[in-house]
Coordinates of C-alpha atoms in Angstrom, one line a residue:
X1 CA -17.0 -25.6 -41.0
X2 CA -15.2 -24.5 -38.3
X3 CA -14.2 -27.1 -35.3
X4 CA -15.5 -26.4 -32.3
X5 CA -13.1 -26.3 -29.3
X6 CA -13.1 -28.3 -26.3
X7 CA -12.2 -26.5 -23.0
X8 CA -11.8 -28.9 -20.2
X9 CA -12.3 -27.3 -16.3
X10 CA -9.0 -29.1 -15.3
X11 CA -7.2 -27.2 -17.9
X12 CA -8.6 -23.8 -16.5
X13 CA -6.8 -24.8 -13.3
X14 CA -10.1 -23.1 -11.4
X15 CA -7.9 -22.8 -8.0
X16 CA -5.9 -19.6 -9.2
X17 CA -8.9 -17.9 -9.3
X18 CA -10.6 -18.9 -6.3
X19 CA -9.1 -16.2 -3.4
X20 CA -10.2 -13.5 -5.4
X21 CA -13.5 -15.1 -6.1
X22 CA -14.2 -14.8 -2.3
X23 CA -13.5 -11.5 -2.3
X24 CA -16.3 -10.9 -4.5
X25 CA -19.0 -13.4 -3.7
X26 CA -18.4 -12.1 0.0
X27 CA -18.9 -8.2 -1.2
X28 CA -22.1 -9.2 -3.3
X29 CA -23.3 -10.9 -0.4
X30 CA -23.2 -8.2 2.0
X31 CA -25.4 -6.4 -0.9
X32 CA -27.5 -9.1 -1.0
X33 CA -28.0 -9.1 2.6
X34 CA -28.6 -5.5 2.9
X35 CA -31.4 -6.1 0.3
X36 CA -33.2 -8.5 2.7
X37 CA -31.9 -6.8 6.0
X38 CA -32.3 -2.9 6.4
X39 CA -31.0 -0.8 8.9
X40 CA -28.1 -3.6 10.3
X41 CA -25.5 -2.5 12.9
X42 CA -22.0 -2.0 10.8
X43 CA -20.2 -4.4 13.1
X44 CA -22.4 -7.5 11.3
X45 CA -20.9 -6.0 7.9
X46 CA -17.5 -5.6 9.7
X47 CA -17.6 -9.4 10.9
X48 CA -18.9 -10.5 7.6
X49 CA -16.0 -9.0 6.1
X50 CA -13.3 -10.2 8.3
X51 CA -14.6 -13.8 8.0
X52 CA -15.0 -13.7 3.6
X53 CA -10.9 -12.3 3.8
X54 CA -9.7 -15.0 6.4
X55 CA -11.9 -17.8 3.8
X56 CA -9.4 -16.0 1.4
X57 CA -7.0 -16.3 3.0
X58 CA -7.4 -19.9 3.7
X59 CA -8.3 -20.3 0.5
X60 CA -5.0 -18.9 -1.0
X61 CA -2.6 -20.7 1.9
X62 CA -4.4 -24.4 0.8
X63 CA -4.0 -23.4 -3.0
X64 CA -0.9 -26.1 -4.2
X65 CA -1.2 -26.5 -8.1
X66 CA 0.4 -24.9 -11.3
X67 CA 0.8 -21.6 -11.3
X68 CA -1.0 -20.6 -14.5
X69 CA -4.3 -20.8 -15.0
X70 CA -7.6 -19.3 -16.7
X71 CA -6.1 -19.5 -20.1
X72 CA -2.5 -17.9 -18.9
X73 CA -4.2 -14.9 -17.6
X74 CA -4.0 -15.7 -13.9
X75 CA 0.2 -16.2 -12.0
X76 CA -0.3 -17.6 -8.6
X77 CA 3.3 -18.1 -7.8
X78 CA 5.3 -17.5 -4.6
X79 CA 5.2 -13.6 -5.3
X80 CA 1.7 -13.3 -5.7
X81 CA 0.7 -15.9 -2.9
X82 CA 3.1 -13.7 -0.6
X83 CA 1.5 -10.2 -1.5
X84 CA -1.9 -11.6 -1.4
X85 CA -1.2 -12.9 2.0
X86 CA 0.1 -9.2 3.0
X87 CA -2.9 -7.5 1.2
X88 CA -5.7 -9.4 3.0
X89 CA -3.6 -9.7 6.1
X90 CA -3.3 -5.7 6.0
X91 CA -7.0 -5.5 5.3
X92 CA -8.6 -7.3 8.2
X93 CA -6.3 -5.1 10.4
X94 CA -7.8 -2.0 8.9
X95 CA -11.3 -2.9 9.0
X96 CA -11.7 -3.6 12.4
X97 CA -11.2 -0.3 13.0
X98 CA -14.3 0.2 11.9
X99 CA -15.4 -1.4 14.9
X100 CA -15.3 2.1 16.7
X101 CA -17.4 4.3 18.6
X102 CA -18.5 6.8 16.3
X103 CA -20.9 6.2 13.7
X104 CA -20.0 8.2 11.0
X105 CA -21.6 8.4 7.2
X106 CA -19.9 5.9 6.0
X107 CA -20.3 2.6 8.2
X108 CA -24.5 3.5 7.6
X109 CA -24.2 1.8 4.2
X110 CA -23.6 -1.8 3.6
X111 CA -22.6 -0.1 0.3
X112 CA -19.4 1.1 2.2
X113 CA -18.1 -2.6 3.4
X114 CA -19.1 -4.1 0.0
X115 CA -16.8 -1.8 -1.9
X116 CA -13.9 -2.4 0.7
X117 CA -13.9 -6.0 -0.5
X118 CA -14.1 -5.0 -4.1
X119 CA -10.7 -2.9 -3.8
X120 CA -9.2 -6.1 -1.9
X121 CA -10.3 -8.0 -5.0
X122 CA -9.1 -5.6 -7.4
X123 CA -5.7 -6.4 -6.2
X124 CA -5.7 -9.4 -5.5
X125 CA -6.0 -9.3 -9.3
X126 CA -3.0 -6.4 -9.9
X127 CA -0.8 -9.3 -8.2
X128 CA -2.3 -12.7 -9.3
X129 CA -0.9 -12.2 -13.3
X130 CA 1.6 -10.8 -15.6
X131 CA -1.0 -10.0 -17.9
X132 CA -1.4 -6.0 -18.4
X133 CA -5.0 -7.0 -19.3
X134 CA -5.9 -8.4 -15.8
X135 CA -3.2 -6.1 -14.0
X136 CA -5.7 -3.1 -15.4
X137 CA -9.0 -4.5 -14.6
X138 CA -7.5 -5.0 -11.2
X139 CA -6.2 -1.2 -10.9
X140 CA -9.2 0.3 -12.0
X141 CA -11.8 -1.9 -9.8
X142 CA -9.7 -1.4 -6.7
X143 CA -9.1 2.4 -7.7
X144 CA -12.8 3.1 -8.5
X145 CA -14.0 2.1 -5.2
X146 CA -11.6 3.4 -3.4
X147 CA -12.8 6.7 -5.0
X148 CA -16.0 6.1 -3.8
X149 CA -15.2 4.8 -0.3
X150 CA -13.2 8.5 0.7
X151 CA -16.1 10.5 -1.0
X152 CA -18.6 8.6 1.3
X153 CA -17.4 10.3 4.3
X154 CA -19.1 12.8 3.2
X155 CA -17.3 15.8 4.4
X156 CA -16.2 18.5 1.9
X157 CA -12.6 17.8 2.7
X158 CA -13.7 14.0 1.9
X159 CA -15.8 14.5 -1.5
X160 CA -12.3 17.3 -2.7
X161 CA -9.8 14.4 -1.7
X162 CA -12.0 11.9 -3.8
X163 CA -11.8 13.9 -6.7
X164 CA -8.0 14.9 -6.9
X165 CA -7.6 10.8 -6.5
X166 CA -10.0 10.6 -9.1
X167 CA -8.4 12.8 -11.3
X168 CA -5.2 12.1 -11.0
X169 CA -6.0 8.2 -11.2
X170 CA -7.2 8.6 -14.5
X171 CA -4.6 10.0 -15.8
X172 CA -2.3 7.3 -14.5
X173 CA -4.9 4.5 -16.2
X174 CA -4.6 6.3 -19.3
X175 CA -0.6 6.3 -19.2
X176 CA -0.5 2.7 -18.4
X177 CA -3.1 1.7 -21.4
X178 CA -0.8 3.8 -23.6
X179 CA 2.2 2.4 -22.8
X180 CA 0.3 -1.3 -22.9
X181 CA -0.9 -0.7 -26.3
X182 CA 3.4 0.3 -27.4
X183 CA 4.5 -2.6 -25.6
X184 CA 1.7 -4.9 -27.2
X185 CA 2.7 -3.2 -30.9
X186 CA 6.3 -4.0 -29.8
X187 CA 6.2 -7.3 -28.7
X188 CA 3.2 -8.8 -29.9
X189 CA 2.3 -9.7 -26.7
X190 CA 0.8 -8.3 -23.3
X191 CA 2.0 -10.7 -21.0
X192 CA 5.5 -9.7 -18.9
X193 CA 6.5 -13.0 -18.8
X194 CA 6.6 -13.1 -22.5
X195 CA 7.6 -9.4 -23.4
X196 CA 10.6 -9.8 -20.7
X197 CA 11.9 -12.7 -23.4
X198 CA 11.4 -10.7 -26.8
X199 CA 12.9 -7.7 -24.8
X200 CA 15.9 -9.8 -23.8
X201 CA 17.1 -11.3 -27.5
X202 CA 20.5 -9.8 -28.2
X203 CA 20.7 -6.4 -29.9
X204 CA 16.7 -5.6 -29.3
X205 CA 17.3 -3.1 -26.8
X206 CA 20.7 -1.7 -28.8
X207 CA 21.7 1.9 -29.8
X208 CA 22.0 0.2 -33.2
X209 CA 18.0 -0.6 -33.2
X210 CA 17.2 2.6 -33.0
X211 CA 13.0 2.5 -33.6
X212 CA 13.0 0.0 -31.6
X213 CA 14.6 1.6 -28.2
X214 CA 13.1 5.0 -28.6
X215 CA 9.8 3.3 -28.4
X216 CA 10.7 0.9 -25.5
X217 CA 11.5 4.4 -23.9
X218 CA 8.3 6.3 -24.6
X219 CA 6.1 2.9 -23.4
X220 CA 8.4 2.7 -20.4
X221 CA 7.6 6.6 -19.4
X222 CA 4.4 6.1 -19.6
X223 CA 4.4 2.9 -18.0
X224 CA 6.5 4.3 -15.1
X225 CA 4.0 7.2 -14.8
X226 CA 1.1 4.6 -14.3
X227 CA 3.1 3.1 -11.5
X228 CA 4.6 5.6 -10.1
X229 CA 1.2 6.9 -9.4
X230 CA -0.1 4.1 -7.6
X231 CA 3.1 3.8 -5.3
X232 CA 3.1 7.9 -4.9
X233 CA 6.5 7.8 -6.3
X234 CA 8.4 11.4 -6.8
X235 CA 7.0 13.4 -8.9
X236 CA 3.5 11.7 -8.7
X237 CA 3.3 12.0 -5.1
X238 CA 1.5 15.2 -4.9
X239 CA -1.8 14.2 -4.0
X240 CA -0.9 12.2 -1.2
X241 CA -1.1 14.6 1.5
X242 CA -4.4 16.1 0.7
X243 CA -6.1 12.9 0.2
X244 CA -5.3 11.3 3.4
X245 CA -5.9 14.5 5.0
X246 CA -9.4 14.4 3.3
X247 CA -9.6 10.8 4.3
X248 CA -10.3 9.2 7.6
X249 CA -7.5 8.0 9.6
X250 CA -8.5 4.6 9.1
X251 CA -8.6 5.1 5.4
X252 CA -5.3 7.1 5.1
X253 CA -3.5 4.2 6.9
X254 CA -4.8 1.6 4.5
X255 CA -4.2 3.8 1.3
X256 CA -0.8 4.1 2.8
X257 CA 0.3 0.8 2.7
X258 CA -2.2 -1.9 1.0
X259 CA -2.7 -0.4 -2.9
X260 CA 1.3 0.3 -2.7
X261 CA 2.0 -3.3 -1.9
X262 CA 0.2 -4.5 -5.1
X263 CA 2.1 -1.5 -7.3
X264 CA 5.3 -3.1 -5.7
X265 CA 4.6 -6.6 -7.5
X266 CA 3.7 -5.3 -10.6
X267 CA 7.1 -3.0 -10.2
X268 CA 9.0 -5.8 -9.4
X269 CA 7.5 -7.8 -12.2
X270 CA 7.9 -4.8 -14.8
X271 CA 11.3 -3.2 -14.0
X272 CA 12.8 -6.6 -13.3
X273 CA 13.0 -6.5 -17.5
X274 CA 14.9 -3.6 -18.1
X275 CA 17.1 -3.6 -14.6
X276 CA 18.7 -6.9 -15.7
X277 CA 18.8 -5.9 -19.3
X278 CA 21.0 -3.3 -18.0
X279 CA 20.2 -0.4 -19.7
X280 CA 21.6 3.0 -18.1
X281 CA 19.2 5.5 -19.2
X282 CA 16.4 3.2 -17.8
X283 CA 18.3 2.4 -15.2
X284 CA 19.2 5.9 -14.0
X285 CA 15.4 7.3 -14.5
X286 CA 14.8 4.9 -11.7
X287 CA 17.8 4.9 -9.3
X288 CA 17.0 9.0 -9.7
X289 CA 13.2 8.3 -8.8
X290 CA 14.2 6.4 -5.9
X291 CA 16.4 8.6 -4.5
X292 CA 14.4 12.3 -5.1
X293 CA 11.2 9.5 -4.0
X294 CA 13.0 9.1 -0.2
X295 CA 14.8 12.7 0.0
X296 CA 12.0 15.2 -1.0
X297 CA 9.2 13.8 0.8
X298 CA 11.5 13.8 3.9
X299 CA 12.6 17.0 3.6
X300 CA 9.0 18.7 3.4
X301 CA 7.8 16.5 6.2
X302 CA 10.0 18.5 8.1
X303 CA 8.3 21.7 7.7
X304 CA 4.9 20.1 9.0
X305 CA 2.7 20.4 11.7
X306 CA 0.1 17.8 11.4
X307 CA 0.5 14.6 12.3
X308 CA -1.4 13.2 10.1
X309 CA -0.1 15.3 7.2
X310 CA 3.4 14.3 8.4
X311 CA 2.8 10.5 8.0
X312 CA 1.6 11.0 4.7
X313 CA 5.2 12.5 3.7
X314 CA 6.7 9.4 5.4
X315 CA 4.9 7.2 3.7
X316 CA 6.1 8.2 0.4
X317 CA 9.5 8.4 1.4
X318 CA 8.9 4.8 3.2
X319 CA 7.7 4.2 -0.5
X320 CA 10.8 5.0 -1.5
X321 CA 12.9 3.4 0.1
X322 CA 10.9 -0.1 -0.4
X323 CA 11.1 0.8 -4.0
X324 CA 15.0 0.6 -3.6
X325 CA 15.1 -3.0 -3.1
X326 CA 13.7 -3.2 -6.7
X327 CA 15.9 -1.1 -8.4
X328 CA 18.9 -3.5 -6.2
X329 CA 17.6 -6.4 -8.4
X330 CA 18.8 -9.5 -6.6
X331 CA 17.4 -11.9 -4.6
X332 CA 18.4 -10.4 -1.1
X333 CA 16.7 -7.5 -2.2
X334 CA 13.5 -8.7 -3.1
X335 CA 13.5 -10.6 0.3
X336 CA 14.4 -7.1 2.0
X337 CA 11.4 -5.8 -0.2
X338 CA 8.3 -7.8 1.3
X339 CA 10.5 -8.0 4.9
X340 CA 10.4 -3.7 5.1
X341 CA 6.7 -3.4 4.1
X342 CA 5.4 -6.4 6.3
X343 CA 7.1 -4.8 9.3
X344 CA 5.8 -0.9 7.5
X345 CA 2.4 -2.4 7.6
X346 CA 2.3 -3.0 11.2
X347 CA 3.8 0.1 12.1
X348 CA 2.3 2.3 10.4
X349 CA -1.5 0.5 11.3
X350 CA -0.7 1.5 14.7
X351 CA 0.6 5.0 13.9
X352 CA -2.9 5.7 11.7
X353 CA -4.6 3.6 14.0
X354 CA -4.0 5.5 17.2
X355 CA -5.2 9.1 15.6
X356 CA -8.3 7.1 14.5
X357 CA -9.1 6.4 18.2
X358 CA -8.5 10.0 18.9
X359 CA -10.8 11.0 16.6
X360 CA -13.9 13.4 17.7
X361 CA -16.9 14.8 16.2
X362 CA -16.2 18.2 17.4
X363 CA -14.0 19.7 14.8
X364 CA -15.0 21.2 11.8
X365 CA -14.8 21.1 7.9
X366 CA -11.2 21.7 6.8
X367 CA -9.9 21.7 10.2
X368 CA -7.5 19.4 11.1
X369 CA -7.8 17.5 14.9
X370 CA -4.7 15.9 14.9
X371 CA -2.1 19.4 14.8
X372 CA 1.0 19.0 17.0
X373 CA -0.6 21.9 19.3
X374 CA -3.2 19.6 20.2
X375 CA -1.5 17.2 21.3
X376 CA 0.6 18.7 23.4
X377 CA 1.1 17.5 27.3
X378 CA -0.7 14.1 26.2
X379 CA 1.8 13.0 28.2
X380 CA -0.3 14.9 31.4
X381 CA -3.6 14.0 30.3
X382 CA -3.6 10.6 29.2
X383 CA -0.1 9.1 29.3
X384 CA -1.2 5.4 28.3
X385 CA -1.6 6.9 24.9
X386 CA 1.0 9.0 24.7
X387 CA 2.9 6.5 25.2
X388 CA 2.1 4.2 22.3
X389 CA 1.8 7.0 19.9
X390 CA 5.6 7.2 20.9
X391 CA 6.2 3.7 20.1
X392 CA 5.0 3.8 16.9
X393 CA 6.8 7.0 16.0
X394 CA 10.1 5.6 17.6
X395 CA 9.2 2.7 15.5
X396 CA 8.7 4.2 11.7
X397 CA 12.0 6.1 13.1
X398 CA 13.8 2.5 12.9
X399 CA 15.2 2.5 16.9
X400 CA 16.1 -0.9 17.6
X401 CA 14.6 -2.9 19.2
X402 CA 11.2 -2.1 17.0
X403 CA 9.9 -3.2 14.0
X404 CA 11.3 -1.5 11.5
X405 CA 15.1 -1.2 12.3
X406 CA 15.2 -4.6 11.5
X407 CA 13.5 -3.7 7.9
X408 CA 16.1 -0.8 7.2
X409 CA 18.9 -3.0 8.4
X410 CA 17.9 -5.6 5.9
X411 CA 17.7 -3.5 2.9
X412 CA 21.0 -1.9 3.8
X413 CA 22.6 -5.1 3.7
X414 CA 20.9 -5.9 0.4
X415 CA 22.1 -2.7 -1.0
X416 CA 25.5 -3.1 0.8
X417 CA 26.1 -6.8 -0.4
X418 CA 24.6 -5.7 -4.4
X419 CA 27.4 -3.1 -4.4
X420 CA 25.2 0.2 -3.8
X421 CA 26.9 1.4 -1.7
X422 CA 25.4 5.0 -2.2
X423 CA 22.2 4.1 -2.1
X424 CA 22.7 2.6 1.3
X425 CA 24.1 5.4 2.4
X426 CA 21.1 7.8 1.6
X427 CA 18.7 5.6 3.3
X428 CA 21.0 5.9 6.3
X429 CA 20.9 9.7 5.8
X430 CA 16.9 9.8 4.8
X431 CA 16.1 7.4 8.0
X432 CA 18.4 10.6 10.1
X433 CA 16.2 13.1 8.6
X434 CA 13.0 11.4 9.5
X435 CA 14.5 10.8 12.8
X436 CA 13.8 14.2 13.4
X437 CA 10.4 15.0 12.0
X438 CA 9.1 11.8 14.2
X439 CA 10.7 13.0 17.4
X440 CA 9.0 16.6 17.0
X441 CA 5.0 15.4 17.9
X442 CA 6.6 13.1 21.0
X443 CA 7.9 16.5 22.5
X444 CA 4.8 18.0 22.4
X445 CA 3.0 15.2 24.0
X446 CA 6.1 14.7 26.5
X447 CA 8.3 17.8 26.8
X448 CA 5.1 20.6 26.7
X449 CA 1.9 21.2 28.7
X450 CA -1.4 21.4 28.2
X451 CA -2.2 24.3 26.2
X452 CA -5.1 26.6 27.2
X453 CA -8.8 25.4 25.9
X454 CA -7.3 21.8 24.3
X455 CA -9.3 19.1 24.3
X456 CA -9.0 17.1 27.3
X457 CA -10.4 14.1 26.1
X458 CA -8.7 11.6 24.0
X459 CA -9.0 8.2 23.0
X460 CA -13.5 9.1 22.2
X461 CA -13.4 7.1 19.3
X462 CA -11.6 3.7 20.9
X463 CA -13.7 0.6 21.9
X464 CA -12.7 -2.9 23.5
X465 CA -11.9 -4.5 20.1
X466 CA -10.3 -1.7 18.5
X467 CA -7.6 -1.1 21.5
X468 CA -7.2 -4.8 21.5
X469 CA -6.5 -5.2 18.0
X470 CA -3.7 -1.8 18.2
X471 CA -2.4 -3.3 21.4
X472 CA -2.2 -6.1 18.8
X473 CA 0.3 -4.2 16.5
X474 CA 2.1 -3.1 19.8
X475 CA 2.8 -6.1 20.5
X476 CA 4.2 -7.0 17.1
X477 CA 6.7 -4.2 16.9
X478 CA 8.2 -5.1 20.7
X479 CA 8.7 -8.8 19.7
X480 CA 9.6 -8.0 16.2
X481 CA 13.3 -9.4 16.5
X482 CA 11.9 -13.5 17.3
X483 CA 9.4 -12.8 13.7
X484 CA 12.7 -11.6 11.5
X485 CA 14.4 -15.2 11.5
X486 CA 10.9 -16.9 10.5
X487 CA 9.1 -14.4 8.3
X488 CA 12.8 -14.4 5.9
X489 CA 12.4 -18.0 5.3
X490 CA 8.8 -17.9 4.5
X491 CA 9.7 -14.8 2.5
X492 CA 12.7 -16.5 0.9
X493 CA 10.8 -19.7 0.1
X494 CA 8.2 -18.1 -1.8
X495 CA 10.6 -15.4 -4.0
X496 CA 12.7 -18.3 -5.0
X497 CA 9.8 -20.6 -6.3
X498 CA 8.8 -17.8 -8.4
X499 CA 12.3 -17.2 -10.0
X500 CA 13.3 -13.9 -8.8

């Protein structure tokens, strides 16, 4: 007769599991209350969200116990406290955006806000363990709804951006359950913690062991095709543009920067196994990904004429260039890593969130309201927000004094001080490039009048608390230099409890 087996709470350790609990109480709550309550205004649902994400917040920031819990499945270490903290930080931001004036398909459904907190959730989980398991459940509940959430717009541009995500997404889940199931048959094992170990003994990764390597290999393409995805990596960036231009502009800004934050941490916690095992094929597929990921992007960005089109080629190239620091492997590096996409998160919230509150009602299916054309003489028109449009585009550009120059010139250093010395020198030459791209749309508003039959009204969509919360992020990039000192030690602190 078997024994039976005695699980005691204590040993669960509960509190890794509690920030992402929140997450979902809060998005079956505003179900719940939707059941009860028809027909609410979407700032309750807004607010609702906004105060279950700072209770995770909280939640995560009080959390002060082992980092392993649920039987192993769940890592709440410095890493994954960190990401988290960028993830539901990000989030907030982007949702009171939905505080705007227009109210589009979307913000009718309680449905809508529920789901956003579901794809919070989902990676809180991609972050919170080093189990492929959870890291999957996690990927395909914030995937799924996110799916969902840019079909809901309900525009045919909206419903064809949902399914190339869609399809594409499934094809990267499948890659990274393949290449799972040949590192499980490998290693016995799905957690990275554990593979890492097996894959370090001496000789296991060796020309001499032949089966062994040439399946490592084939799981690690696959695996780097699942990941890739997710952080719109080169090749597997080509449904970028037309899914942000299918998405709102709130939307596009949060796919942007918040799913490729989580596919960061599961990078670093992947490729940190076969960068220090030093093996050059591996090694080479990636430092070649990184380089083709900041380059090509950059160089078709160039040849656009949408705004919104162009920060979607900058954000894969931004990609790239955070994706760098990985490949660097040290400590510095992995600092540089979270400092770059803190400051890219800011940045680029204003950027997005600027074309949001120029958004009208007036343009059709398929057309585009945010071409360099219409924007041209802004500058005459309204020249408040010309004038922070500018700022944010000088800022993605890297001027000093705003936000991100002090990114790039960290993860040059890194680079510098690792001894990649090319590598620093391409994203010196990439940030020239997109110098130029950025600089285009801020002659148009500045250097050009106001072409004949434009639009002469701007800023429809803005309301009190979404120009407070982008003079917020304006704010942030001016007085970026006083955060660098403070955010590195926070940043520092955290990456060395968790070993890297």
């Amino acid at each position: 007769m078997l024994e039976p087996i005695n699980i005691s709470l204590d040993s669960l350790n509960l509190g890794t599991i509690a920030p992402v609990s929140i997450a979902i109480i809060g998005a079956l709550g505003i179900l719940l209350t939707d059941i009860f309550n028809k027909n609410k205004h979407k700032s309750l649902y807004v607010i609702l969200v906004v105060l279950f994400l700072i209770f995770d917040l909280f939640t995560l920031l009080a959390f002060n116990g082992e980092p392993r819990g649920l039987f192993d499945l769940m890592l709440l270490d410095g890493i994954s406290i960190l990401s988290q903290c960028i993830i539901i930080g990000g989030s907030i931001l982007f949702i009171l955006l939905s505080l705007s004036k227009l109210r589009l398909q979307e913000f009718r459904y309680a449905e809508y806000f529920a789901l956003y907190l579901f794809t919070v959730a989902g990676f809180q989980f991609m972050v919170s363990s080093d189990s492929l398991i959870l890291i999957f459940v996690g990927l395909e509940t914030s995937s799924l709804a996110l799916y969902t959430m840019i079909a809901m717009h309900n525009r045919m541009v909206s419903i064809e951006a949902a399914i190339k995500y869609f399809t594409m997404g499934a094809l990267a889940a499948a890659f990274f359950v393949f290449g799972s199931m040949i590192f499980y048959a490998i290693t016995g094992t799905v957690e990275l913690g554990q593979m890492a170990q097996i894959l370090s003994q001496d000789g296991f990764l060796s020309r001499e062991n032949y089966s062994n390597y040439v399946l490592v290999l084939v799981g690690f393409v696959f695996m780097f095709a699942a990941i890739g995805f997710k952080l719109s990596l080169f090749p597997y960036h080509v449904w970028v543009p037309d899914v942000y231009q299918g998405s709102t502009s709130a939307m596009a800004g949060f796919i942007s920067v918040i799913p490729k934050m989580a596919g960061f941490v599961v990078a670093l916690r992947f490729f940190e196994i076969f960068i220090h095992a030093n093996d050059i094929i591996i090694q080479t597929i990636l430092y070649v990904t990184v380089i083709l990921t900041m380059t090509i992007p950059n160089l078709i960005a160039l040849q656009q004429k949408d705004i919104k089109r162009m920060l979607a080629y900058s954000s894969i190239s931004n990609a790239g260039m955070a994706m760098a620091a990985i490949v660097i492997g040290t400590q510095q590096s992995t600092n540089a890593l979270f400092l770059y996409w803190i400051l890219f998160t800011i940045t680029n919230f204003g950027a997005f969130g600027i074309l949001w509150l120029n958004r009208g009602k007036e343009f059709k299916d398929y057309e585009s309201p945010y071409t360099f054309n219409k924007f041209s003489g802004l500058a005459q028109i309204s020249p408040f927000t010309a004038t922070i449009l500018a700022m944010f585009l000088f800022a993605l550009t890297g001027l000093p004094p705003f936000a991100l120059f002090w990114g790039k010139m960290y993860l040059i250093s890194s680079a510098v001080n690792a001894g990649h010395i090319a590598l620093a020198i391409i994203i010196v030459l990439n940030s020239v490039i997109a110098a130029y791209y950025y600089l285009r749309p801020i002659s148009y508003m500045f250097l050009r009048d106001v072409e004949k039959g434009a639009n002469p009204n701007f800023m429809q969509n803005a309301t009190t608390p979404t120009k407070s919360i982008v003079g917020f992020a304006v704010f942030l990039i001016i007085i970026s230099v006083l955060l660098i000192d403070p955010l590195l030690n926070i940043i520092s602190t955290l990456v060395s409890n968790s070993g890297f």
